[in-house]
XYZ file of N, CA and C in Angstrom:
783
model
N 146.307 49.738 103.282
C 147.251 50.177 102.259
C 148.473 49.274 102.227
N 149.009 48.998 103.398
C 150.228 48.198 103.475
C 149.947 46.745 103.079
N 148.798 46.240 103.452
C 148.447 44.870 103.065
C 148.340 44.766 101.546
N 147.813 45.785 100.905
C 147.742 45.767 99.434
C 149.139 45.694 98.846
N 150.062 46.469 99.401
C 151.451 46.394 98.924
C 152.035 45.012 99.164
N 151.688 44.423 100.291
C 152.182 43.080 100.610
C 151.761 42.091 99.522
N 150.523 42.209 99.053
C 150.042 41.305 98.011
C 150.766 41.550 96.692
N 151.187 42.777 96.455
C 151.857 43.117 95.200
C 153.360 42.844 95.260
N 153.905 42.733 96.457
C 155.355 42.749 96.643
C 156.075 41.560 96.007
N 155.355 40.464 95.739
C 156.001 39.330 95.087
C 156.546 39.711 93.717
N 155.981 40.763 93.123
C 156.434 41.212 91.803
C 157.481 42.322 91.899
N 157.834 42.730 93.115
C 158.775 43.829 93.279
C 160.186 43.283 93.483
N 161.010 43.391 92.478
C 162.374 42.871 92.577
C 163.211 43.629 93.607
N 162.868 44.909 93.839
C 163.677 45.731 94.746
C 163.255 45.580 96.208
N 162.187 44.828 96.472
C 161.745 44.622 97.854
C 162.549 43.491 98.488
N 163.373 43.829 99.461
C 164.214 42.837 100.142
C 163.927 42.754 101.641
N 163.276 43.782 102.198
C 163.051 43.830 103.648
C 162.005 42.806 104.073
N 160.862 42.776 103.399
C 159.787 41.872 103.793
C 160.152 40.396 103.638
N 160.792 39.984 102.541
C 161.181 38.570 102.464
C 162.093 38.155 103.614
N 163.030 39.031 103.982
C 163.946 38.707 105.082
C 163.190 38.575 106.396
N 162.241 39.482 106.643
C 161.437 39.399 107.867
C 160.586 38.131 107.889
N 159.988 37.811 106.744
C 159.108 36.641 106.698
C 159.880 35.367 107.005
N 161.069 35.254 106.477
C 161.890 34.076 106.779
C 162.218 34.021 108.273
N 162.463 35.175 108.885
C 162.715 35.211 110.327
C 161.500 34.749 111.111
N 160.311 35.214 110.705
C 159.072 34.805 111.366
C 158.875 33.295 111.246
N 159.270 32.742 110.095
C 159.085 31.309 109.847
C 160.162 30.450 110.488
N 161.056 31.085 111.251
C 162.095 30.311 111.910
C 163.334 30.123 111.074
N 163.463 30.894 110.017
C 164.670 30.826 109.202
C 164.416 30.607 107.729
N 163.353 29.871 107.378
C 163.101 29.584 105.976
C 161.610 29.327 105.747
N 160.964 30.230 104.990
C 159.541 30.062 104.680
C 159.331 29.399 103.326
N 160.428 29.057 102.661
C 160.336 28.559 101.298
C 159.572 27.262 101.138
N 159.573 26.422 102.156
C 158.897 25.141 102.026
C 157.388 25.257 101.938
N 156.817 26.306 102.511
C 155.365 26.512 102.474
C 155.113 28.010 102.397
N 155.636 28.639 101.336
C 155.650 30.096 101.240
C 154.239 30.682 101.249
N 153.306 30.060 100.521
C 151.967 30.625 100.433
C 151.310 30.708 101.816
N 151.466 29.645 102.603
C 150.872 29.640 103.948
C 151.580 30.649 104.848
N 152.893 30.707 104.784
C 153.624 31.631 105.642
C 153.332 33.095 105.286
N 153.063 33.360 104.016
C 152.714 34.731 103.630
C 151.384 35.147 104.248
N 150.545 34.170 104.562
C 149.265 34.462 105.217
C 149.464 34.635 106.721
N 150.071 33.648 107.361
C 150.155 33.674 108.828
C 151.215 34.642 109.334
N 152.203 34.969 108.496
C 153.264 35.871 108.941
C 153.117 37.298 108.465
N 152.042 37.574 107.716
C 151.879 38.895 107.108
C 151.878 40.025 108.123
N 151.002 39.947 109.121
C 150.821 41.075 110.038
C 152.095 41.397 110.805
N 152.834 40.364 111.187
C 154.093 40.606 111.898
C 155.134 41.228 110.969
N 155.170 40.777 109.726
C 156.188 41.253 108.792
C 155.979 42.709 108.390
N 154.727 43.149 108.299
C 154.460 44.502 107.786
C 154.210 45.525 108.881
N 154.248 45.116 110.150
C 153.859 46.023 111.227
C 154.650 47.335 111.247
N 155.971 47.319 111.069
C 156.698 48.607 111.084
C 156.217 49.562 109.993
N 155.892 49.026 108.817
C 155.403 49.882 107.737
C 153.999 50.408 108.032
N 153.182 49.606 108.701
C 151.843 50.071 109.090
C 151.957 51.298 109.991
N 152.873 51.250 110.944
C 153.076 52.385 111.857
C 153.575 53.607 111.078
N 154.527 53.388 110.169
C 155.092 54.503 109.405
C 154.040 55.162 108.508
N 153.194 54.346 107.873
C 152.151 54.900 107.009
C 151.123 55.667 107.840
N 150.748 55.111 108.998
C 149.793 55.804 109.865
C 150.331 57.173 110.275
N 151.600 57.236 110.642
C 152.214 58.519 111.015
C 152.184 59.503 109.844
N 152.436 58.993 108.634
C 152.454 59.864 107.456
C 151.066 60.424 107.162
N 150.044 59.586 107.257
C 148.696 60.042 106.929
C 148.150 61.021 107.964
N 148.670 60.958 109.185
C 148.227 61.867 110.238
C 149.027 63.172 110.266
N 150.036 63.272 109.415
C 150.905 64.444 109.383
C 150.280 65.515 108.476
N 149.884 66.680 109.024
C 149.283 67.735 108.193
C 150.177 68.175 107.037
N 151.487 68.096 107.228
C 152.406 68.506 106.162
C 152.287 67.567 104.963
N 152.028 66.283 105.229
C 151.861 65.325 104.131
C 150.554 65.595 103.379
N 149.499 65.974 104.105
C 148.232 66.324 103.445
C 148.417 67.534 102.545
N 149.266 68.471 102.955
C 149.540 69.639 102.115
C 150.225 69.232 100.814
N 151.062 68.201 100.876
C 151.719 67.708 99.656
C 150.695 67.100 98.706
N 149.697 66.396 99.257
C 148.625 65.847 98.422
C 147.904 66.979 97.692
N 147.579 68.032 98.429
C 146.869 69.173 97.853
C 147.700 69.823 96.757
N 148.984 69.961 96.983
C 149.869 70.559 95.975
C 149.962 69.667 94.742
N 150.066 68.365 94.946
C 150.158 67.429 93.813
C 148.902 67.463 92.951
N 147.757 67.773 93.572
C 146.486 67.782 92.842
C 146.296 69.040 91.997
N 147.231 69.979 92.116
C 147.102 71.236 91.389
C 146.475 72.330 92.209
N 146.146 72.005 93.481
C 145.518 72.983 94.379
C 144.286 73.600 93.717
N 144.335 74.888 93.443
C 143.175 75.553 92.855
C 142.974 75.267 91.374
N 143.942 74.597 90.743
C 143.824 74.257 89.321
C 143.879 72.727 89.200
N 142.725 72.075 89.293
C 142.684 70.603 89.354
C 143.410 69.930 88.198
N 144.120 68.866 88.540
C 144.818 68.067 87.532
C 144.928 66.641 88.064
N 145.223 65.707 87.166
C 145.413 64.318 87.587
C 146.660 64.227 88.470
N 146.602 63.360 89.462
C 147.758 63.192 90.346
C 148.944 62.636 89.557
N 150.108 63.262 89.653
C 151.267 62.816 88.872
C 151.914 61.574 89.471
N 152.596 60.805 88.622
C 153.271 59.594 89.086
C 154.485 59.918 89.943
N 155.018 61.137 89.795
C 156.199 61.528 90.571
C 155.853 62.621 91.569
N 154.636 62.578 92.124
C 154.195 63.606 93.051
C 155.004 63.642 94.338
N 154.985 64.818 94.983
C 155.759 64.996 96.205
C 155.280 64.087 97.330
N 153.965 63.900 97.446
C 153.442 63.100 98.551
C 153.959 61.670 98.493
N 153.784 60.997 97.359
C 154.195 59.592 97.275
C 155.716 59.443 97.357
N 156.435 60.422 96.825
C 157.901 60.367 96.955
C 158.317 60.459 98.418
N 157.697 61.408 99.152
C 158.029 61.561 100.565
C 157.601 60.329 101.365
N 156.464 59.734 100.991
C 156.005 58.528 101.669
C 157.002 57.401 101.472
N 157.492 57.233 100.252
C 158.497 56.199 100.000
C 159.749 56.413 100.825
N 160.166 57.678 100.966
C 161.348 57.980 101.775
C 161.116 57.601 103.237
N 159.911 57.893 103.750
C 159.612 57.588 105.152
C 159.558 56.083 105.400
N 159.297 55.322 104.353
C 159.252 53.863 104.476
C 160.600 53.218 104.178
N 161.613 54.037 103.861
C 162.923 53.487 103.532
C 162.955 52.818 102.180
N 162.026 53.205 101.307
C 161.941 52.626 99.966
C 161.629 53.756 98.984
N 162.633 54.478 98.547
C 162.407 55.620 97.660
C 161.758 55.193 96.350
N 162.021 53.960 95.930
C 161.469 53.466 94.668
C 159.971 53.165 94.759
N 159.416 53.098 95.985
C 158.010 52.737 96.157
C 157.067 53.875 95.764
N 157.533 55.128 95.841
C 156.669 56.263 95.562
C 155.937 56.185 94.233
N 156.663 56.013 93.109
C 155.982 55.937 91.808
C 155.010 54.768 91.712
N 155.320 53.638 92.344
C 154.403 52.491 92.324
C 153.116 52.828 93.059
N 153.252 53.460 94.224
C 152.067 53.826 95.004
C 151.227 54.865 94.275
N 151.898 55.780 93.574
C 151.194 56.869 92.894
C 150.384 56.382 91.706
N 150.759 55.259 91.127
C 150.056 54.753 89.945
C 149.125 53.592 90.269
N 148.981 53.250 91.541
C 148.028 52.202 91.941
C 146.667 52.852 92.145
N 146.045 53.262 91.043
C 144.865 54.128 91.114
C 143.661 53.465 91.766
N 143.623 52.154 91.790
C 142.466 51.499 92.397
C 142.635 51.191 93.864
N 143.728 51.624 94.465
C 144.022 51.245 95.834
C 143.524 52.226 96.878
N 143.603 51.828 98.145
C 143.117 52.680 99.228
C 143.931 53.950 99.430
N 145.199 53.953 99.043
C 145.999 55.163 99.210
C 145.476 56.274 98.297
N 145.240 55.961 97.030
C 144.716 56.955 96.105
C 143.309 57.370 96.522
N 142.535 56.431 97.051
C 141.201 56.757 97.545
C 141.285 57.765 98.688
N 142.238 57.553 99.604
C 142.439 58.481 100.727
C 142.860 59.853 100.198
N 143.760 59.860 99.252
C 144.222 61.128 98.680
C 143.063 61.861 98.002
N 142.216 61.111 97.283
C 141.075 61.729 96.625
C 140.122 62.369 97.620
N 139.902 61.702 98.764
C 139.025 62.266 99.790
C 139.614 63.548 100.371
N 140.919 63.540 100.610
C 141.585 64.734 101.136
C 141.425 65.900 100.166
N 141.590 65.619 98.874
C 141.486 66.671 97.856
C 140.061 67.200 97.763
N 139.081 66.293 97.751
C 137.686 66.738 97.624
C 137.248 67.554 98.834
N 137.684 67.161 100.023
C 137.352 67.919 101.215
C 137.965 69.320 101.150
N 139.194 69.399 100.670
C 139.880 70.695 100.580
C 139.188 71.603 99.559
N 138.690 70.999 98.482
C 138.007 71.781 97.450
C 136.560 72.082 97.817
N 136.038 71.362 98.822
C 134.642 71.506 99.166
C 133.728 70.845 98.166
N 134.262 69.844 97.452
C 133.475 69.141 96.436
C 133.008 67.808 97.001
N 131.712 67.562 96.933
C 131.168 66.301 97.414
C 131.181 65.244 96.340
N 131.045 64.009 96.757
C 130.943 62.907 95.816
C 129.493 62.683 95.431
N 129.211 61.607 94.688
C 127.834 61.304 94.286
C 126.996 60.932 95.493
N 125.651 60.872 95.359
C 124.785 60.512 96.492
C 125.227 59.212 97.153
N 125.337 59.239 98.464
C 125.745 58.056 99.198
C 127.244 57.866 99.290
N 128.018 58.749 98.657
C 129.471 58.623 98.675
C 130.028 59.398 99.857
N 130.830 58.737 100.651
C 131.350 59.341 101.873
C 132.747 59.898 101.605
N 132.932 61.188 101.865
C 134.232 61.808 101.639
C 135.166 61.704 102.841
N 134.761 60.997 103.870
C 135.614 60.827 105.044
C 136.857 60.035 104.637
N 138.062 60.637 104.719
C 139.270 59.927 104.282
C 139.593 58.708 105.135
N 138.983 58.609 106.314
C 139.284 57.479 107.205
C 138.260 56.360 107.068
N 137.290 56.543 106.199
C 136.315 55.483 105.961
C 136.879 54.521 104.922
N 137.041 53.266 105.305
C 137.646 52.279 104.420
C 136.560 51.525 103.669
N 136.612 51.579 102.360
C 135.638 50.852 101.560
C 135.768 49.348 101.804
N 134.677 48.655 101.627
C 134.685 47.210 101.877
C 135.711 46.487 101.017
N 135.825 46.885 99.753
C 136.753 46.200 98.852
C 138.212 46.468 99.201
N 138.461 47.488 100.044
C 139.827 47.797 100.452
C 140.194 47.173 101.792
N 139.238 46.545 102.453
C 139.513 45.967 103.762
C 140.358 44.697 103.616
N 141.354 44.592 104.448
C 142.265 43.450 104.365
C 141.553 42.155 104.743
N 141.802 41.110 103.993
C 141.242 39.800 104.292
C 141.901 39.245 105.554
N 141.116 38.671 106.435
C 141.662 38.133 107.679
C 142.495 36.883 107.408
N 143.342 36.552 108.369
C 144.142 35.351 108.263
C 143.249 34.114 108.111
N 142.191 34.046 108.939
C 141.296 32.887 108.883
C 140.638 32.777 107.510
N 140.204 33.912 106.959
C 139.560 33.899 105.650
C 140.506 33.430 104.563
N 141.744 33.912 104.597
C 142.724 33.505 103.592
C 143.043 32.023 103.700
N 143.151 31.520 104.923
C 143.461 30.099 105.106
C 142.318 29.220 104.611
N 141.073 29.687 104.809
C 139.930 28.924 104.292
C 139.971 28.844 102.771
N 140.247 29.993 102.123
C 140.328 30.006 100.661
C 141.467 29.119 100.186
N 142.606 29.193 100.863
C 143.747 28.368 100.487
C 143.401 26.888 100.577
N 142.674 26.518 101.636
C 142.270 25.122 101.790
C 141.350 24.673 100.674
N 140.389 25.521 100.295
C 139.472 25.176 99.203
C 140.209 25.047 97.882
N 141.159 25.949 97.648
C 141.900 25.911 96.393
C 142.735 24.635 96.283
N 143.281 24.182 97.404
C 144.093 22.970 97.366
C 143.234 21.721 97.183
N 142.011 21.771 97.711
C 141.122 20.618 97.556
C 140.554 20.525 96.150
N 140.255 21.681 95.547
C 139.645 21.678 94.219
C 140.262 22.776 93.362
N 141.559 22.636 92.997
C 142.224 23.686 92.239
C 141.587 23.886 90.871
N 141.254 25.147 90.556
C 140.703 25.459 89.260
C 139.351 24.854 88.979
N 138.615 24.481 90.008
C 137.331 23.835 89.786
C 136.323 24.767 89.134
N 136.468 26.070 89.331
C 135.561 27.035 88.746
C 134.274 27.193 89.527
N 134.117 26.484 90.640
C 132.881 26.599 91.404
C 132.856 27.879 92.237
N 134.029 28.429 92.539
C 134.132 29.656 93.325
C 135.024 30.632 92.571
N 134.576 31.901 92.479
C 135.339 32.915 91.743
C 136.760 33.027 92.264
N 136.921 33.105 93.576
C 138.260 33.285 94.149
C 139.142 32.064 93.944
N 138.525 30.895 93.788
C 139.312 29.690 93.542
C 139.690 29.580 92.070
N 138.813 30.053 91.183
C 139.039 29.895 89.745
C 139.879 31.016 89.155
N 139.836 32.200 89.768
C 140.533 33.366 89.222
C 141.718 33.714 90.115
N 142.943 33.713 89.580
C 144.128 34.022 90.389
C 144.022 35.397 91.056
N 144.659 35.519 92.201
C 144.597 36.764 92.970
C 145.078 37.960 92.155
N 146.105 37.786 91.332
C 146.625 38.895 90.550
C 145.584 39.392 89.543
N 144.860 38.451 88.908
C 143.810 38.865 87.973
C 142.687 39.601 88.696
N 142.301 39.098 89.866
C 141.245 39.770 90.628
C 141.684 41.175 91.015
N 142.937 41.318 91.393
C 143.445 42.630 91.800
C 143.434 43.599 90.623
N 143.799 43.123 89.436
C 143.828 43.994 88.267
C 142.420 44.454 87.880
N 141.438 43.560 87.998
C 140.053 43.930 87.700
C 139.579 44.997 88.684
N 139.804 44.744 89.964
C 139.390 45.702 90.991
C 140.099 47.036 90.816
N 141.385 46.982 90.475
C 142.158 48.209 90.304
C 141.607 49.051 89.159
N 141.257 48.396 88.041
C 140.719 49.137 86.901
C 139.385 49.791 87.244
N 138.529 49.062 87.951
C 137.229 49.616 88.347
C 137.415 50.791 89.294
N 138.246 50.613 90.313
C 138.467 51.684 91.280
C 139.123 52.905 90.628
N 140.036 52.643 89.684
C 140.704 53.752 89.008
C 139.712 54.582 88.211
N 138.803 53.901 87.512
C 137.790 54.625 86.740
C 136.913 55.458 87.665
N 136.521 54.875 88.808
C 135.689 55.606 89.758
C 136.410 56.845 90.279
N 137.677 56.690 90.649
C 138.428 57.805 91.203
C 138.653 58.887 90.147
N 138.911 58.458 88.911
C 139.108 59.417 87.824
C 137.846 60.248 87.598
N 136.694 59.584 87.603
C 135.433 60.292 87.384
C 135.126 61.261 88.523
N 135.444 60.853 89.748
C 135.215 61.743 90.884
C 136.093 62.990 90.794
N 137.316 62.827 90.307
C 138.205 63.976 90.156
C 137.654 64.978 89.150
N 136.880 64.488 88.173
C 136.351 65.373 87.138
C 135.216 66.263 87.627
N 134.674 65.958 88.807
C 133.548 66.747 89.311
C 133.951 68.199 89.593
N 135.221 68.444 89.812
C 135.634 69.794 90.187
C 136.294 70.585 89.083
N 136.177 70.140 87.822
C 136.936 70.817 86.761
C 136.073 71.673 85.836
N 134.767 71.812 86.119
C 133.906 72.529 85.174
C 133.843 74.026 85.437
N 134.988 74.601 85.666
C 135.106 76.058 85.764
C 136.353 76.479 84.990
N 136.279 77.629 84.361
C 137.422 78.125 83.612
C 137.116 78.250 82.132
N 138.144 78.541 81.330
C 137.962 78.692 79.876
C 137.367 77.424 79.262
N 136.490 77.596 78.288
C 135.786 76.467 77.682
C 136.743 75.421 77.134
N 137.760 75.865 76.412
C 138.693 74.907 75.807
C 139.431 74.102 76.865
N 139.837 74.768 77.947
C 140.579 74.075 78.996
C 139.704 73.071 79.716
N 138.466 73.476 80.050
C 137.546 72.558 80.724
C 137.236 71.374 79.829
N 136.968 71.633 78.551
C 136.665 70.542 77.618
C 137.839 69.588 77.496
N 139.045 70.134 77.437
C 140.238 69.285 77.325
C 140.365 68.356 78.525
N 140.205 68.918 79.734
C 140.326 68.110 80.941
C 139.241 67.043 81.003
N 138.001 67.436 80.680
C 136.897 66.483 80.746
C 137.068 65.364 79.731
N 137.404 65.710 78.502
C 137.517 64.697 77.463
C 138.668 63.743 77.734
N 139.788 64.262 78.197
C 140.922 63.390 78.517
C 140.581 62.478 79.692
N 139.940 63.057 80.708
C 139.575 62.254 81.866
C 138.534 61.202 81.545
N 137.517 61.578 80.778
C 136.464 60.630 80.398
C 137.023 59.537 79.492
N 137.904 59.926 78.585
C 138.517 58.925 77.714
C 139.345 57.922 78.505
N 140.082 58.440 79.492
C 140.877 57.557 80.342
C 139.982 56.617 81.134
N 138.885 57.138 81.675
C 137.955 56.310 82.445
C 137.321 55.234 81.568
N 136.941 55.609 80.345
C 136.346 54.631 79.432
C 137.326 53.507 79.127
N 138.593 53.861 78.964
C 139.605 52.835 78.710
C 139.772 51.897 79.892
N 139.712 52.446 81.106
C 139.825 51.620 82.300
C 138.647 50.660 82.431
N 137.430 51.143 82.143
C 136.251 50.286 82.231
C 136.328 49.177 81.191
N 136.748 49.522 79.974
C 136.885 48.495 78.933
C 137.921 47.449 79.349
N 139.016 47.920 79.947
C 140.047 46.997 80.425
C 139.486 46.050 81.476
N 138.645 46.586 82.375
C 138.075 45.768 83.447
C 137.144 44.693 82.891
N 136.280 45.053 81.922
C 135.334 44.050 81.436
C 136.030 42.999 80.582
N 137.097 43.386 79.866
C 137.855 42.394 79.101
C 138.543 41.397 80.042
N 139.145 41.920 81.104
C 139.804 41.035 82.064
C 138.790 40.113 82.736
N 137.604 40.657 83.029
C 136.562 39.849 83.661
C 136.103 38.740 82.724
N 135.931 39.079 81.452
C 135.512 38.077 80.475
C 136.559 36.970 80.333
N 137.822 37.353 80.270
C 138.901 36.365 80.182
C 138.909 35.470 81.413
N 138.772 36.087 82.592
C 138.776 35.315 83.835
C 137.614 34.330 83.873
N 136.435 34.771 83.405
C 135.263 33.889 83.411
C 135.473 32.694 82.495
N 135.977 32.956 81.288
C 136.211 31.867 80.333
C 137.290 30.918 80.849
N 138.381 31.481 81.358
C 139.445 30.637 81.908
C 138.974 29.846 83.114
N 137.971 30.388 83.835
C 137.440 29.707 85.008
C 136.414 28.642 84.688
N 136.122 28.438 83.391
C 135.228 27.355 83.009
C 133.846 27.774 82.545
N 133.564 29.090 82.517
C 132.253 29.545 82.045
C 132.235 29.436 80.515
N 131.219 28.834 79.920
C 131.163 28.703 78.457
C 131.238 30.067 77.775
N 131.987 30.123 76.678
C 132.153 31.367 75.934
C 130.811 31.920 75.479
N 129.875 31.025 75.126
C 128.562 31.463 74.674
C 127.815 32.230 75.770
N 127.977 31.781 77.015
C 127.332 32.465 78.136
C 127.911 33.867 78.314
N 129.228 33.961 78.296
C 129.882 35.260 78.471
C 129.491 36.204 77.340
N 129.434 35.697 76.116
C 129.064 36.528 74.976
C 127.654 37.081 75.143
N 126.751 36.274 75.678
C 125.388 36.745 75.883
C 125.348 37.841 76.944
N 126.161 37.705 77.987
C 126.167 38.695 79.066
C 126.692 40.041 78.595
N 127.650 40.029 77.657
C 128.217 41.295 77.176
C 127.565 41.748 75.877
N 126.521 41.001 75.434
C 125.748 41.358 74.245
C 126.661 41.497 73.028
N 127.384 40.423 72.733
C 128.348 40.444 71.643
C 128.360 39.073 70.958
N 128.499 39.029 69.641
C 128.612 37.738 68.954
C 129.779 36.920 69.489
N 129.596 35.609 69.557
C 130.629 34.729 70.113
C 131.948 34.885 69.363
N 131.871 34.924 68.022
C 133.098 35.000 67.226
C 133.865 36.290 67.520
N 133.132 37.401 67.639
C 133.787 38.679 67.917
C 134.436 38.679 69.290
N 133.721 38.132 70.292
C 134.276 38.075 71.637
C 135.517 37.197 71.669
N 135.454 36.060 70.973
C 136.593 35.149 70.942
C 137.816 35.823 70.347
N 137.628 36.554 69.238
C 138.747 37.261 68.612
C 139.306 38.334 69.539
N 138.414 39.053 70.218
C 138.837 40.119 71.113
C 139.644 39.573 72.287
N 139.164 38.486 72.887
C 139.868 37.888 74.024
C 141.197 37.291 73.603
N 141.242 36.700 72.412
C 142.499 36.153 71.903
C 143.512 37.255 71.696
N 143.077 38.367 71.098
C 143.971 39.512 70.900
C 144.440 40.066 72.224
N 143.550 40.104 73.209
C 143.927 40.600 74.536
C 144.989 39.754 75.182
N 144.862 38.436 75.054
C 145.884 37.539 75.635
C 147.229 37.741 74.959
N 147.209 37.921 73.640
C 148.460 38.103 72.908
C 149.143 39.403 73.288
N 148.332 40.408 73.631
C 148.881 41.714 74.035
C 149.269 41.754 75.510
N 149.084 40.643 76.218
C 149.416 40.608 77.640
C 148.294 41.030 78.517
N 147.059 41.252 77.949
C 145.907 41.688 78.738
C 145.267 40.581 79.509
């Protein structure tokens, strides 16, 4: 969880603690080789937050806040201003972090919260899905220092070559694709427990949730298509994979770029 925040923190204007620590780890100034220092100094810089998050997740009172945020016996989408994420931000000395963590739907924190909620409701996931909140999905596992340094070396030798997905697609784009996919999965899992109650209410929850999931999936495939084209894959190939005329795909991707997608 903390490593994911570390990767996002470059975009956080209010984050001042980690940059100061990283410069200390680097002997005073990491600016000359910031990308490398962010790899080799990561674990030392984030260690206090790792301990604080571990303490929070092991605290039964914090799990009760997750249950309350979920609507308890009346299932609802987790709110952006929920008590759990707000309290977590306070425990980390960053009150502003709560809303960011609450809306990172594709991340391991929301995955952990979803497992806690499903266990409390007695609702299982799909076949093969493990509801153990301490089981870390492969896509959520932090990349090792050695692995990151290898990728960095390849990127410097052949920047933008397109021969490797991780070399051709920026980390931020990869994170957004993964986040959209994970968010859709988590949203759909939350819907498994809402088919009880008045017909209109159940239909409203299902339709809103399904519509949101469909939007997330569409967002993911558009971002993937853009990343593939930008990485050097011919537009004709991508159009064939998504079963769409080249002209239509080109217009769609152009509109997406203009909208910031």
